mmCIF file with all atom_site columns, N, CA and C in Angstrom:
data_model
loop_
_atom_site.group_PDB
_atom_site.id
_atom_site.type_symbol
_atom_site.label_atom_id
_atom_site.label_alt_id
_atom_site.label_comp_id
_atom_site.label_asym_id
_atom_site.label_entity_id
_atom_site.label_seq_id
_atom_site.pdbx_PDB_ins_code
_atom_site.Cartn_x
_atom_site.Cartn_y
_atom_site.Cartn_z
_atom_site.occupancy
_atom_site.B_iso_or_equiv
_atom_site.pdbx_formal_charge
_atom_site.auth_seq_id
_atom_site.auth_comp_id
_atom_site.auth_asym_id
_atom_site.auth_atom_id
_atom_site.pdbx_PDB_model_num
ATOM 1   N N  . MET A 1 1  ? 20.749 36.601  23.554  1.00 0.00 ? 26 MET A N  1
ATOM 2   C CA . MET A 1 1  ? 20.387 36.357  22.173  1.00 0.00 ? 26 MET A CA 1
ATOM 3   C C  . MET A 1 1  ? 21.133 35.139  21.615  1.00 0.00 ? 26 MET A C  1
ATOM 4   N N  . GLU A 1 2  ? 22.392 34.985  22.013  1.00 0.00 ? 27 GLU A N  1
ATOM 5   C CA . GLU A 1 2  ? 23.179 33.871  21.508  1.00 0.00 ? 27 GLU A CA 1
ATOM 6   C C  . GLU A 1 2  ? 22.596 32.540  21.967  1.00 0.00 ? 27 GLU A C  1
ATOM 7   N N  . ILE A 1 3  ? 22.101 32.504  23.193  1.00 0.00 ? 28 ILE A N  1
ATOM 8   C CA . ILE A 1 3  ? 21.519 31.266  23.725  1.00 0.00 ? 28 ILE A CA 1
ATOM 9   C C  . ILE A 1 3  ? 20.268 30.901  22.941  1.00 0.00 ? 28 ILE A C  1
ATOM 10  N N  . VAL A 1 4  ? 19.441 31.887  22.649  1.00 0.00 ? 29 VAL A N  1
ATOM 11  C CA . VAL A 1 4  ? 18.217 31.651  21.873  1.00 0.00 ? 29 VAL A CA 1
ATOM 12  C C  . VAL A 1 4  ? 18.568 31.145  20.482  1.00 0.00 ? 29 VAL A C  1
ATOM 13  N N  . ALA A 1 5  ? 19.584 31.710  19.858  1.00 0.00 ? 30 ALA A N  1
ATOM 14  C CA . ALA A 1 5  ? 19.999 31.283  18.520  1.00 0.00 ? 30 ALA A CA 1
ATOM 15  C C  . ALA A 1 5  ? 20.511 29.848  18.550  1.00 0.00 ? 30 ALA A C  1
ATOM 16  N N  . LYS A 1 6  ? 21.275 29.491  19.593  1.00 0.00 ? 31 LYS A N  1
ATOM 17  C CA . LYS A 1 6  ? 21.798 28.131  19.704  1.00 0.00 ? 31 LYS A CA 1
ATOM 18  C C  . LYS A 1 6  ? 20.674 27.132  19.922  1.00 0.00 ? 31 LYS A C  1
ATOM 19  N N  . VAL A 1 7  ? 19.705 27.492  20.759  1.00 0.00 ? 32 VAL A N  1
ATOM 20  C CA . VAL A 1 7  ? 18.562 26.613  21.012  1.00 0.00 ? 32 VAL A CA 1
ATOM 21  C C  . VAL A 1 7  ? 17.761 26.421  19.735  1.00 0.00 ? 32 VAL A C  1
ATOM 22  N N  . SER A 1 8  ? 17.542 27.498  19.012  1.00 0.00 ? 33 SER A N  1
ATOM 23  C CA . SER A 1 8  ? 16.802 27.420  17.755  1.00 0.00 ? 33 SER A CA 1
ATOM 24  C C  . SER A 1 8  ? 17.544 26.541  16.745  1.00 0.00 ? 33 SER A C  1
ATOM 25  N N  . GLN A 1 9  ? 18.860 26.666  16.694  1.00 0.00 ? 34 GLN A N  1
ATOM 26  C CA . GLN A 1 9  ? 19.654 25.846  15.785  1.00 0.00 ? 34 GLN A CA 1
ATOM 27  C C  . GLN A 1 9  ? 19.551 24.371  16.164  1.00 0.00 ? 34 GLN A C  1
ATOM 28  N N  . LYS A 1 10 ? 19.610 24.064  17.442  1.00 0.00 ? 35 LYS A N  1
ATOM 29  C CA . LYS A 1 10 ? 19.488 22.672  17.897  1.00 0.00 ? 35 LYS A CA 1
ATOM 30  C C  . LYS A 1 10 ? 18.100 22.131  17.582  1.00 0.00 ? 35 LYS A C  1
ATOM 31  N N  . GLU A 1 11 ? 17.067 22.947  17.766  1.00 0.00 ? 36 GLU A N  1
ATOM 32  C CA . GLU A 1 11 ? 15.707 22.515  17.433  1.00 0.00 ? 36 GLU A CA 1
ATOM 33  C C  . GLU A 1 11 ? 15.596 22.191  15.942  1.00 0.00 ? 36 GLU A C  1
ATOM 34  N N  . ASN A 1 12 ? 16.197 23.023  15.096  1.00 0.00 ? 37 ASN A N  1
ATOM 35  C CA . ASN A 1 12 ? 16.178 22.767  13.653  1.00 0.00 ? 37 ASN A CA 1
ATOM 36  C C  . ASN A 1 12 ? 16.903 21.473  13.312  1.00 0.00 ? 37 ASN A C  1
ATOM 37  N N  . GLU A 1 13 ? 18.014 21.205  13.986  1.00 0.00 ? 38 GLU A N  1
ATOM 38  C CA . GLU A 1 13 ? 18.747 19.961  13.759  1.00 0.00 ? 38 GLU A CA 1
ATOM 39  C C  . GLU A 1 13 ? 17.905 18.755  14.171  1.00 0.00 ? 38 GLU A C  1
ATOM 40  N N  . ILE A 1 14 ? 17.220 18.871  15.293  1.00 0.00 ? 39 ILE A N  1
ATOM 41  C CA . ILE A 1 14 ? 16.354 17.784  15.771  1.00 0.00 ? 39 ILE A CA 1
ATOM 42  C C  . ILE A 1 14 ? 15.224 17.538  14.783  1.00 0.00 ? 39 ILE A C  1
ATOM 43  N N  . ILE A 1 15 ? 14.642 18.591  14.264  1.00 0.00 ? 40 ILE A N  1
ATOM 44  C CA . ILE A 1 15 ? 13.561 18.456  13.279  1.00 0.00 ? 40 ILE A CA 1
ATOM 45  C C  . ILE A 1 15 ? 14.070 17.754  12.032  1.00 0.00 ? 40 ILE A C  1
ATOM 46  N N  . LYS A 1 16 ? 15.269 18.099  11.572  1.00 0.00 ? 41 LYS A N  1
ATOM 47  C CA . LYS A 1 16 ? 15.850 17.448  10.389  1.00 0.00 ? 41 LYS A CA 1
ATOM 48  C C  . LYS A 1 16 ? 16.070 15.961  10.642  1.00 0.00 ? 41 LYS A C  1
ATOM 49  N N  . VAL A 1 17 ? 16.563 15.618  11.820  1.00 0.00 ? 42 VAL A N  1
ATOM 50  C CA . VAL A 1 17 ? 16.792 14.211  12.158  1.00 0.00 ? 42 VAL A CA 1
ATOM 51  C C  . VAL A 1 17 ? 15.463 13.464  12.201  1.00 0.00 ? 42 VAL A C  1
ATOM 52  N N  . LYS A 1 18 ? 14.445 14.076  12.797  1.00 0.00 ? 43 LYS A N  1
ATOM 53  C CA . LYS A 1 18 ? 13.123 13.436  12.861  1.00 0.00 ? 43 LYS A CA 1
ATOM 54  C C  . LYS A 1 18 ? 12.566 13.203  11.454  1.00 0.00 ? 43 LYS A C  1
ATOM 55  N N  . LYS A 1 19 ? 12.724 14.171  10.571  1.00 0.00 ? 44 LYS A N  1
ATOM 56  C CA . LYS A 1 19 ? 12.256 14.010  9.190   1.00 0.00 ? 44 LYS A CA 1
ATOM 57  C C  . LYS A 1 19 ? 13.004 12.887  8.494   1.00 0.00 ? 44 LYS A C  1
ATOM 58  N N  . GLY A 1 20 ? 14.307 12.802  8.722   1.00 0.00 ? 45 GLY A N  1
ATOM 59  C CA . GLY A 1 20 ? 15.104 11.733  8.132   1.00 0.00 ? 45 GLY A CA 1
ATOM 60  C C  . GLY A 1 20 ? 14.668 10.369  8.627   1.00 0.00 ? 45 GLY A C  1
ATOM 61  N N  . ILE A 1 21 ? 14.419 10.257  9.930   1.00 0.00 ? 46 ILE A N  1
ATOM 62  C CA . ILE A 1 21 ? 13.952 8.989   10.501  1.00 0.00 ? 46 ILE A CA 1
ATOM 63  C C  . ILE A 1 21 ? 12.594 8.618   9.923   1.00 0.00 ? 46 ILE A C  1
ATOM 64  N N  . THR A 1 22 ? 11.729 9.593   9.774   1.00 0.00 ? 47 THR A N  1
ATOM 65  C CA . THR A 1 22 ? 10.404 9.335   9.207   1.00 0.00 ? 47 THR A CA 1
ATOM 66  C C  . THR A 1 22 ? 10.525 8.833   7.772   1.00 0.00 ? 47 THR A C  1
ATOM 67  N N  . GLN A 1 23 ? 11.381 9.441   6.969   1.00 0.00 ? 48 GLN A N  1
ATOM 68  C CA . GLN A 1 23 ? 11.567 9.003   5.581   1.00 0.00 ? 48 GLN A CA 1
ATOM 69  C C  . GLN A 1 23 ? 12.122 7.589   5.523   1.00 0.00 ? 48 GLN A C  1
ATOM 70  N N  . ILE A 1 24 ? 13.086 7.291   6.389   1.00 0.00 ? 49 ILE A N  1
ATOM 71  C CA . ILE A 1 24 ? 13.664 5.944   6.412   1.00 0.00 ? 49 ILE A CA 1
ATOM 72  C C  . ILE A 1 24 ? 12.612 4.921   6.822   1.00 0.00 ? 49 ILE A C  1
ATOM 73  N N  . SER A 1 25 ? 11.808 5.251   7.830   1.00 0.00 ? 50 SER A N  1
ATOM 74  C CA . SER A 1 25 ? 10.802 4.294   8.286   1.00 0.00 ? 50 SER A CA 1
ATOM 75  C C  . SER A 1 25 ? 9.730  4.077   7.217   1.00 0.00 ? 50 SER A C  1
ATOM 76  N N  . LYS A 1 26 ? 9.346  5.116   6.501   1.00 0.00 ? 51 LYS A N  1
ATOM 77  C CA . LYS A 1 26 ? 8.372  4.953   5.419   1.00 0.00 ? 51 LYS A CA 1
ATOM 78  C C  . LYS A 1 26 ? 8.930  4.074   4.310   1.00 0.00 ? 51 LYS A C  1
ATOM 79  N N  . ALA A 1 27 ? 10.200 4.274   3.959   1.00 0.00 ? 52 ALA A N  1
ATOM 80  C CA . ALA A 1 27 ? 10.825 3.448   2.926   1.00 0.00 ? 52 ALA A CA 1
ATOM 81  C C  . ALA A 1 27 ? 10.910 1.996   3.384   1.00 0.00 ? 52 ALA A C  1
ATOM 82  N N  . LEU A 1 28 ? 11.209 1.789   4.653   1.00 0.00 ? 53 LEU A N  1
ATOM 83  C CA . LEU A 1 28 ? 11.288 0.434   5.189   1.00 0.00 ? 53 LEU A CA 1
ATOM 84  C C  . LEU A 1 28 ? 9.926  -0.242  5.158   1.00 0.00 ? 53 LEU A C  1
ATOM 85  N N  . VAL A 1 29 ? 8.880  0.487   5.496   1.00 0.00 ? 54 VAL A N  1
ATOM 86  C CA . VAL A 1 29 ? 7.525  -0.070  5.442   1.00 0.00 ? 54 VAL A CA 1
ATOM 87  C C  . VAL A 1 29 ? 7.161  -0.445  4.013   1.00 0.00 ? 54 VAL A C  1
ATOM 88  N N  . ARG A 1 30 ? 7.497  0.412   3.040   1.00 0.00 ? 55 ARG A N  1
ATOM 89  C CA . ARG A 1 30 ? 7.222  0.087   1.635   1.00 0.00 ? 55 ARG A CA 1
ATOM 90  C C  . ARG A 1 30 ? 7.982  -1.154  1.196   1.00 0.00 ? 55 ARG A C  1
ATOM 91  N N  . PHE A 1 31 ? 9.244  -1.258  1.617   1.00 0.00 ? 56 PHE A N  1
ATOM 92  C CA . PHE A 1 31 ? 10.038 -2.426  1.248   1.00 0.00 ? 56 PHE A CA 1
ATOM 93  C C  . PHE A 1 31 ? 9.443  -3.699  1.848   1.00 0.00 ? 56 PHE A C  1
ATOM 94  N N  . ILE A 1 32 ? 9.079  -3.636  3.123   1.00 0.00 ? 57 ILE A N  1
ATOM 95  C CA . ILE A 1 32 ? 8.496  -4.812  3.779   1.00 0.00 ? 57 ILE A CA 1
ATOM 96  C C  . ILE A 1 32 ? 7.189  -5.200  3.105   1.00 0.00 ? 57 ILE A C  1
ATOM 97  N N  . HIS A 1 33 ? 6.373  -4.218  2.753   1.00 0.00 ? 58 HIS A N  1
ATOM 98  C CA . HIS A 1 33 ? 5.106  -4.515  2.075   1.00 0.00 ? 58 HIS A CA 1
ATOM 99  C C  . HIS A 1 33 ? 5.373  -5.185  0.731   1.00 0.00 ? 58 HIS A C  1
ATOM 100 N N  . SER A 1 34 ? 6.332  -4.681  -0.028  1.00 0.00 ? 59 SER A N  1
ATOM 101 C CA . SER A 1 34 ? 6.670  -5.286  -1.324  1.00 0.00 ? 59 SER A CA 1
ATOM 102 C C  . SER A 1 34 ? 7.183  -6.709  -1.144  1.00 0.00 ? 59 SER A C  1
ATOM 103 N N  . PHE A 1 35 ? 8.038  -6.903  -0.149  1.00 0.00 ? 60 PHE A N  1
ATOM 104 C CA . PHE A 1 35 ? 8.573  -8.232  0.120   1.00 0.00 ? 60 PHE A CA 1
ATOM 105 C C  . PHE A 1 35 ? 7.455  -9.180  0.526   1.00 0.00 ? 60 PHE A C  1
ATOM 106 N N  . LYS A 1 36 ? 6.540  -8.695  1.354   1.00 0.00 ? 61 LYS A N  1
ATOM 107 C CA . LYS A 1 36 ? 5.408  -9.527  1.791   1.00 0.00 ? 61 LYS A CA 1
ATOM 108 C C  . LYS A 1 36 ? 4.538  -9.909  0.601   1.00 0.00 ? 61 LYS A C  1
ATOM 109 N N  . GLN A 1 37 ? 4.294  -8.963  -0.291  1.00 0.00 ? 62 GLN A N  1
ATOM 110 C CA . GLN A 1 37 ? 3.477  -9.251  -1.465  1.00 0.00 ? 62 GLN A CA 1
ATOM 111 C C  . GLN A 1 37 ? 4.166  -10.291 -2.353  1.00 0.00 ? 62 GLN A C  1
ATOM 112 N N  . ALA A 1 38 ? 5.466  -10.146 -2.547  1.00 0.00 ? 63 ALA A N  1
ATOM 113 C CA . ALA A 1 38 ? 6.197  -11.120 -3.365  1.00 0.00 ? 63 ALA A CA 1
ATOM 114 C C  . ALA A 1 38 ? 6.183  -12.491 -2.700  1.00 0.00 ? 63 ALA A C  1
ATOM 115 N N  . PHE A 1 39 ? 6.336  -12.532 -1.388  1.00 0.00 ? 64 PHE A N  1
ATOM 116 C CA . PHE A 1 39 ? 6.319  -13.789 -0.646  1.00 0.00 ? 64 PHE A CA 1
ATOM 117 C C  . PHE A 1 39 ? 4.962  -14.472 -0.781  1.00 0.00 ? 64 PHE A C  1
ATOM 118 N N  . LEU A 1 40 ? 3.896  -13.696 -0.590  1.00 0.00 ? 65 LEU A N  1
ATOM 119 C CA . LEU A 1 40 ? 2.551  -14.265 -0.719  1.00 0.00 ? 65 LEU A CA 1
ATOM 120 C C  . LEU A 1 40 ? 2.284  -14.727 -2.143  1.00 0.00 ? 65 LEU A C  1
ATOM 121 N N  . PHE A 1 41 ? 2.730  -13.944 -3.101  1.00 0.00 ? 66 PHE A N  1
ATOM 122 C CA . PHE A 1 41 ? 2.528  -14.315 -4.500  1.00 0.00 ? 66 PHE A CA 1
ATOM 123 C C  . PHE A 1 41 ? 3.242  -15.631 -4.808  1.00 0.00 ? 66 PHE A C  1
ATOM 124 N N  . PHE A 1 42 ? 4.446  -15.767 -4.265  1.00 0.00 ? 67 PHE A N  1
ATOM 125 C CA . PHE A 1 42 ? 5.235  -16.976 -4.524  1.00 0.00 ? 67 PHE A CA 1
ATOM 126 C C  . PHE A 1 42 ? 4.507  -18.228 -4.026  1.00 0.00 ? 67 PHE A C  1
ATOM 127 N N  . PHE A 1 43 ? 3.885  -18.126 -2.862  1.00 0.00 ? 68 PHE A N  1
ATOM 128 C CA . PHE A 1 43 ? 3.248  -19.305 -2.281  1.00 0.00 ? 68 PHE A CA 1
ATOM 129 C C  . PHE A 1 43 ? 1.787  -19.479 -2.685  1.00 0.00 ? 68 PHE A C  1
ATOM 130 N N  . LEU A 1 44 ? 1.173  -18.427 -3.173  1.00 0.00 ? 69 LEU A N  1
ATOM 131 C CA . LEU A 1 44 ? -0.251 -18.510 -3.505  1.00 0.00 ? 69 LEU A CA 1
ATOM 132 C C  . LEU A 1 44 ? -0.516 -18.377 -5.000  1.00 0.00 ? 69 LEU A C  1
ATOM 133 N N  . ALA A 1 45 ? 0.529  -18.439 -5.813  1.00 0.00 ? 70 ALA A N  1
ATOM 134 C CA . ALA A 1 45 ? 0.356  -18.277 -7.261  1.00 0.00 ? 70 ALA A CA 1
ATOM 135 C C  . ALA A 1 45 ? -0.513 -19.402 -7.816  1.00 0.00 ? 70 ALA A C  1
ATOM 136 N N  . PRO A 1 46 ? -1.593 -19.072 -8.518  1.00 0.00 ? 71 PRO A N  1
ATOM 137 C CA . PRO A 1 46 ? -2.525 -20.095 -8.980  1.00 0.00 ? 71 PRO A CA 1
ATOM 138 C C  . PRO A 1 46 ? -2.112 -20.812 -10.269 1.00 0.00 ? 71 PRO A C  1
ATOM 139 N N  . SER A 1 47 ? -1.289 -20.172 -11.072 1.00 0.00 ? 72 SER A N  1
ATOM 140 C CA . SER A 1 47 ? -0.984 -20.728 -12.387 1.00 0.00 ? 72 SER A CA 1
ATOM 141 C C  . SER A 1 47 ? -0.102 -21.968 -12.281 1.00 0.00 ? 72 SER A C  1
ATOM 142 N N  . LYS A 1 48 ? -0.459 -22.995 -13.039 1.00 0.00 ? 73 LYS A N  1
ATOM 143 C CA . LYS A 1 48 ? 0.328  -24.233 -13.055 1.00 0.00 ? 73 LYS A CA 1
ATOM 144 C C  . LYS A 1 48 ? 1.231  -24.292 -14.287 1.00 0.00 ? 73 LYS A C  1
ATOM 145 N N  . SER A 1 49 ? 1.034  -23.378 -15.243 1.00 0.00 ? 74 SER A N  1
ATOM 146 C CA . SER A 1 49 ? 1.772  -23.459 -16.505 1.00 0.00 ? 74 SER A CA 1
ATOM 147 C C  . SER A 1 49 ? 3.228  -23.013 -16.350 1.00 0.00 ? 74 SER A C  1
ATOM 148 N N  . THR A 1 50 ? 3.507  -22.106 -15.423 1.00 0.00 ? 75 THR A N  1
ATOM 149 C CA . THR A 1 50 ? 4.889  -21.661 -15.196 1.00 0.00 ? 75 THR A CA 1
ATOM 150 C C  . THR A 1 50 ? 5.280  -22.008 -13.770 1.00 0.00 ? 75 THR A C  1
ATOM 151 N N  . SER A 1 51 ? 6.566  -22.116 -13.543 1.00 0.00 ? 76 SER A N  1
ATOM 152 C CA . SER A 1 51 ? 7.031  -22.471 -12.203 1.00 0.00 ? 76 SER A CA 1
ATOM 153 C C  . SER A 1 51 ? 6.806  -21.301 -11.242 1.00 0.00 ? 76 SER A C  1
ATOM 154 N N  . LYS A 1 52 ? 6.736  -21.618 -9.980  1.00 0.00 ? 77 LYS A N  1
ATOM 155 C CA . LYS A 1 52 ? 6.552  -20.563 -8.979  1.00 0.00 ? 77 LYS A CA 1
ATOM 156 C C  . LYS A 1 52 ? 7.751  -19.632 -8.935  1.00 0.00 ? 77 LYS A C  1
ATOM 157 N N  . TRP A 1 53 ? 8.934  -20.166 -9.215  1.00 0.00 ? 78 TRP A N  1
ATOM 158 C CA . TRP A 1 53 ? 10.116 -19.317 -9.244  1.00 0.00 ? 78 TRP A CA 1
ATOM 159 C C  . TRP A 1 53 ? 9.989  -18.270 -10.346 1.00 0.00 ? 78 TRP A C  1
ATOM 160 N N  . GLU A 1 54 ? 9.558  -18.695 -11.516 1.00 0.00 ? 79 GLU A N  1
ATOM 161 C CA . GLU A 1 54 ? 9.404  -17.749 -12.634 1.00 0.00 ? 79 GLU A CA 1
ATOM 162 C C  . GLU A 1 54 ? 8.353  -16.693 -12.300 1.00 0.00 ? 79 GLU A C  1
ATOM 163 N N  . GLN A 1 55 ? 7.254  -17.125 -11.694 1.00 0.00 ? 80 GLN A N  1
ATOM 164 C CA . GLN A 1 55 ? 6.216  -16.175 -11.322 1.00 0.00 ? 80 GLN A CA 1
ATOM 165 C C  . GLN A 1 55 ? 6.718  -15.194 -10.261 1.00 0.00 ? 80 GLN A C  1
ATOM 166 N N  . ALA A 1 56 ? 7.473  -15.705 -9.301  1.00 0.00 ? 81 ALA A N  1
ATOM 167 C CA . ALA A 1 56 ? 7.991  -14.830 -8.244  1.00 0.00 ? 81 ALA A CA 1
ATOM 168 C C  . ALA A 1 56 ? 8.978  -13.818 -8.818  1.00 0.00 ? 81 ALA A C  1
ATOM 169 N N  . VAL A 1 57 ? 9.847  -14.265 -9.708  1.00 0.00 ? 82 VAL A N  1
ATOM 170 C CA . VAL A 1 57 ? 10.812 -13.350 -10.329 1.00 0.00 ? 82 VAL A CA 1
ATOM 171 C C  . VAL A 1 57 ? 10.072 -12.279 -11.124 1.00 0.00 ? 82 VAL A C  1
ATOM 172 N N  . PHE A 1 58 ? 9.067  -12.691 -11.878 1.00 0.00 ? 83 PHE A N  1
ATOM 173 C CA . PHE A 1 58 ? 8.273  -11.735 -12.649 1.00 0.00 ? 83 PHE A CA 1
ATOM 174 C C  . PHE A 1 58 ? 7.616  -10.710 -11.725 1.00 0.00 ? 83 PHE A C  1
ATOM 175 N N  . TYR A 1 59 ? 7.029  -11.182 -10.642 1.00 0.00 ? 84 TYR A N  1
ATOM 176 C CA . TYR A 1 59 ? 6.347  -10.275 -9.723  1.00 0.00 ? 84 TYR A CA 1
ATOM 177 C C  . TYR A 1 59 ? 7.329  -9.294  -9.093  1.00 0.00 ? 84 TYR A C  1
ATOM 178 N N  . VAL A 1 60 ? 8.484  -9.775  -8.659  1.00 0.00 ? 85 VAL A N  1
ATOM 179 C CA . VAL A 1 60 ? 9.474  -8.889  -8.047  1.00 0.00 ? 85 VAL A CA 1
ATOM 180 C C  . VAL A 1 60 ? 9.951  -7.857  -9.066  1.00 0.00 ? 85 VAL A C  1
ATOM 181 N N  . GLN A 1 61 ? 10.134 -8.275  -10.312 1.00 0.00 ? 86 GLN A N  1
ATOM 182 C CA . GLN A 1 61 ? 10.524 -7.315  -11.355 1.00 0.00 ? 86 GLN A CA 1
ATOM 183 C C  . GLN A 1 61 ? 9.453  -6.251  -11.532 1.00 0.00 ? 86 GLN A C  1
ATOM 184 N N  . GLN A 1 62 ? 8.201  -6.659  -11.498 1.00 0.00 ? 87 GLN A N  1
ATOM 185 C CA . GLN A 1 62 ? 7.106  -5.700  -11.644 1.00 0.00 ? 87 GLN A CA 1
ATOM 186 C C  . GLN A 1 62 ? 7.082  -4.724  -10.474 1.00 0.00 ? 87 GLN A C  1
ATOM 187 N N  . VAL A 1 63 ? 7.270  -5.237  -9.267  1.00 0.00 ? 88 VAL A N  1
ATOM 188 C CA . VAL A 1 63 ? 7.281  -4.371  -8.086  1.00 0.00 ? 88 VAL A CA 1
ATOM 189 C C  . VAL A 1 63 ? 8.430  -3.369  -8.184  1.00 0.00 ? 88 VAL A C  1
ATOM 190 N N  . CYS A 1 64 ? 9.609  -3.842  -8.568  1.00 0.00 ? 89 CYS A N  1
ATOM 191 C CA . CYS A 1 64 ? 10.761 -2.946  -8.700  1.00 0.00 ? 89 CYS A CA 1
ATOM 192 C C  . CYS A 1 64 ? 10.502 -1.880  -9.757  1.00 0.00 ? 89 CYS A C  1
ATOM 193 N N  . PHE A 1 65 ? 9.892  -2.277  -10.870 1.00 0.00 ? 90 PHE A N  1
ATOM 194 C CA . PHE A 1 65 ? 9.585  -1.325  -11.930 1.00 0.00 ? 90 PHE A CA 1
ATOM 195 C C  . PHE A 1 65 ? 8.592  -0.274  -11.425 1.00 0.00 ? 90 PHE A C  1
ATOM 196 N N  . LEU A 1 66 ? 7.547  -0.697  -10.743 1.00 0.00 ? 91 LEU A N  1
ATOM 197 C CA . LEU A 1 66 ? 6.555  0.246   -10.234 1.00 0.00 ? 91 LEU A CA 1
ATOM 198 C C  . LEU A 1 66 ? 7.160  1.180   -9.194  1.00 0.00 ? 91 LEU A C  1
ATOM 199 N N  . ARG A 1 67 ? 8.048  0.648   -8.363  1.00 0.00 ? 92 ARG A N  1
ATOM 200 C CA . ARG A 1 67 ? 8.723  1.488   -7.367  1.00 0.00 ? 92 ARG A CA 1
ATOM 201 C C  . ARG A 1 67 ? 9.594  2.538   -8.057  1.00 0.00 ? 92 ARG A C  1
ATOM 202 N N  . SER A 1 68 ? 10.306 2.132   -9.102  1.00 0.00 ? 93 SER A N  1
ATOM 203 C CA . SER A 1 68 ? 11.161 3.092   -9.800  1.00 0.00 ? 93 SER A CA 1
ATOM 204 C C  . SER A 1 68 ? 10.316 4.172   -10.474 1.00 0.00 ? 93 SER A C  1
ATOM 205 N N  . GLN A 1 69 ? 9.162  3.796   -10.984 1.00 0.00 ? 94 GLN A N  1
ATOM 206 C CA . GLN A 1 69 ? 8.265  4.785   -11.588 1.00 0.00 ? 94 GLN A CA 1
ATOM 207 C C  . GLN A 1 69 ? 7.735  5.751   -10.538 1.00 0.00 ? 94 GLN A C  1
ATOM 208 N N  . ALA A 1 70 ? 7.412  5.234   -9.357  1.00 0.00 ? 95 ALA A N  1
ATOM 209 C CA . ALA A 1 70 ? 6.896  6.092   -8.282  1.00 0.00 ? 95 ALA A CA 1
ATOM 210 C C  . ALA A 1 70 ? 7.968  7.062   -7.797  1.00 0.00 ? 95 ALA A C  1
ATOM 211 N N  . VAL A 1 71 ? 9.216  6.621   -7.754  1.00 0.00 ? 96 VAL A N  1
ATOM 212 C CA . VAL A 1 71 ? 10.310 7.486   -7.313  1.00 0.00 ? 96 VAL A CA 1
ATOM 213 C C  . VAL A 1 71 ? 10.538 8.606   -8.308  1.00 0.00 ? 96 VAL A C  1
ATOM 214 N N  . GLN A 1 72 ? 10.384 8.315   -9.602  1.00 0.00 ? 97 GLN A N  1
ATOM 215 C CA . GLN A 1 72 ? 10.610 9.331   -10.620 1.00 0.00 ? 97 GLN A CA 1
ATOM 216 C C  . GLN A 1 72 ? 9.559  10.427  -10.577 1.00 0.00 ? 97 GLN A C  1
ATOM 217 N N  . LYS A 1 73 ? 8.367  10.111  -10.090 1.00 0.00 ? 98 LYS A N  1
ATOM 218 C CA . LYS A 1 73 ? 7.308  11.131  -10.008 1.00 0.00 ? 98 LYS A CA 1
ATOM 219 C C  . LYS A 1 73 ? 7.584  12.005  -8.853  1.00 0.00 ? 98 LYS A C  1
#
């Protein structure tokens, strides 16, 4: 019985580690997607009235705000 309990405990630990890795990888994918969007926006911004730096800063602020709203939900 003790061996079965130890195996079950190790399986639970492995499952927790797998869930943690999955959460980290999902967060990394979201970060990369946000960074890619900001990068593309910086180079493809159509407006000539404001500088690309200002537009990029605005976009990154918007992405950060939307991410914080999504985390709160």
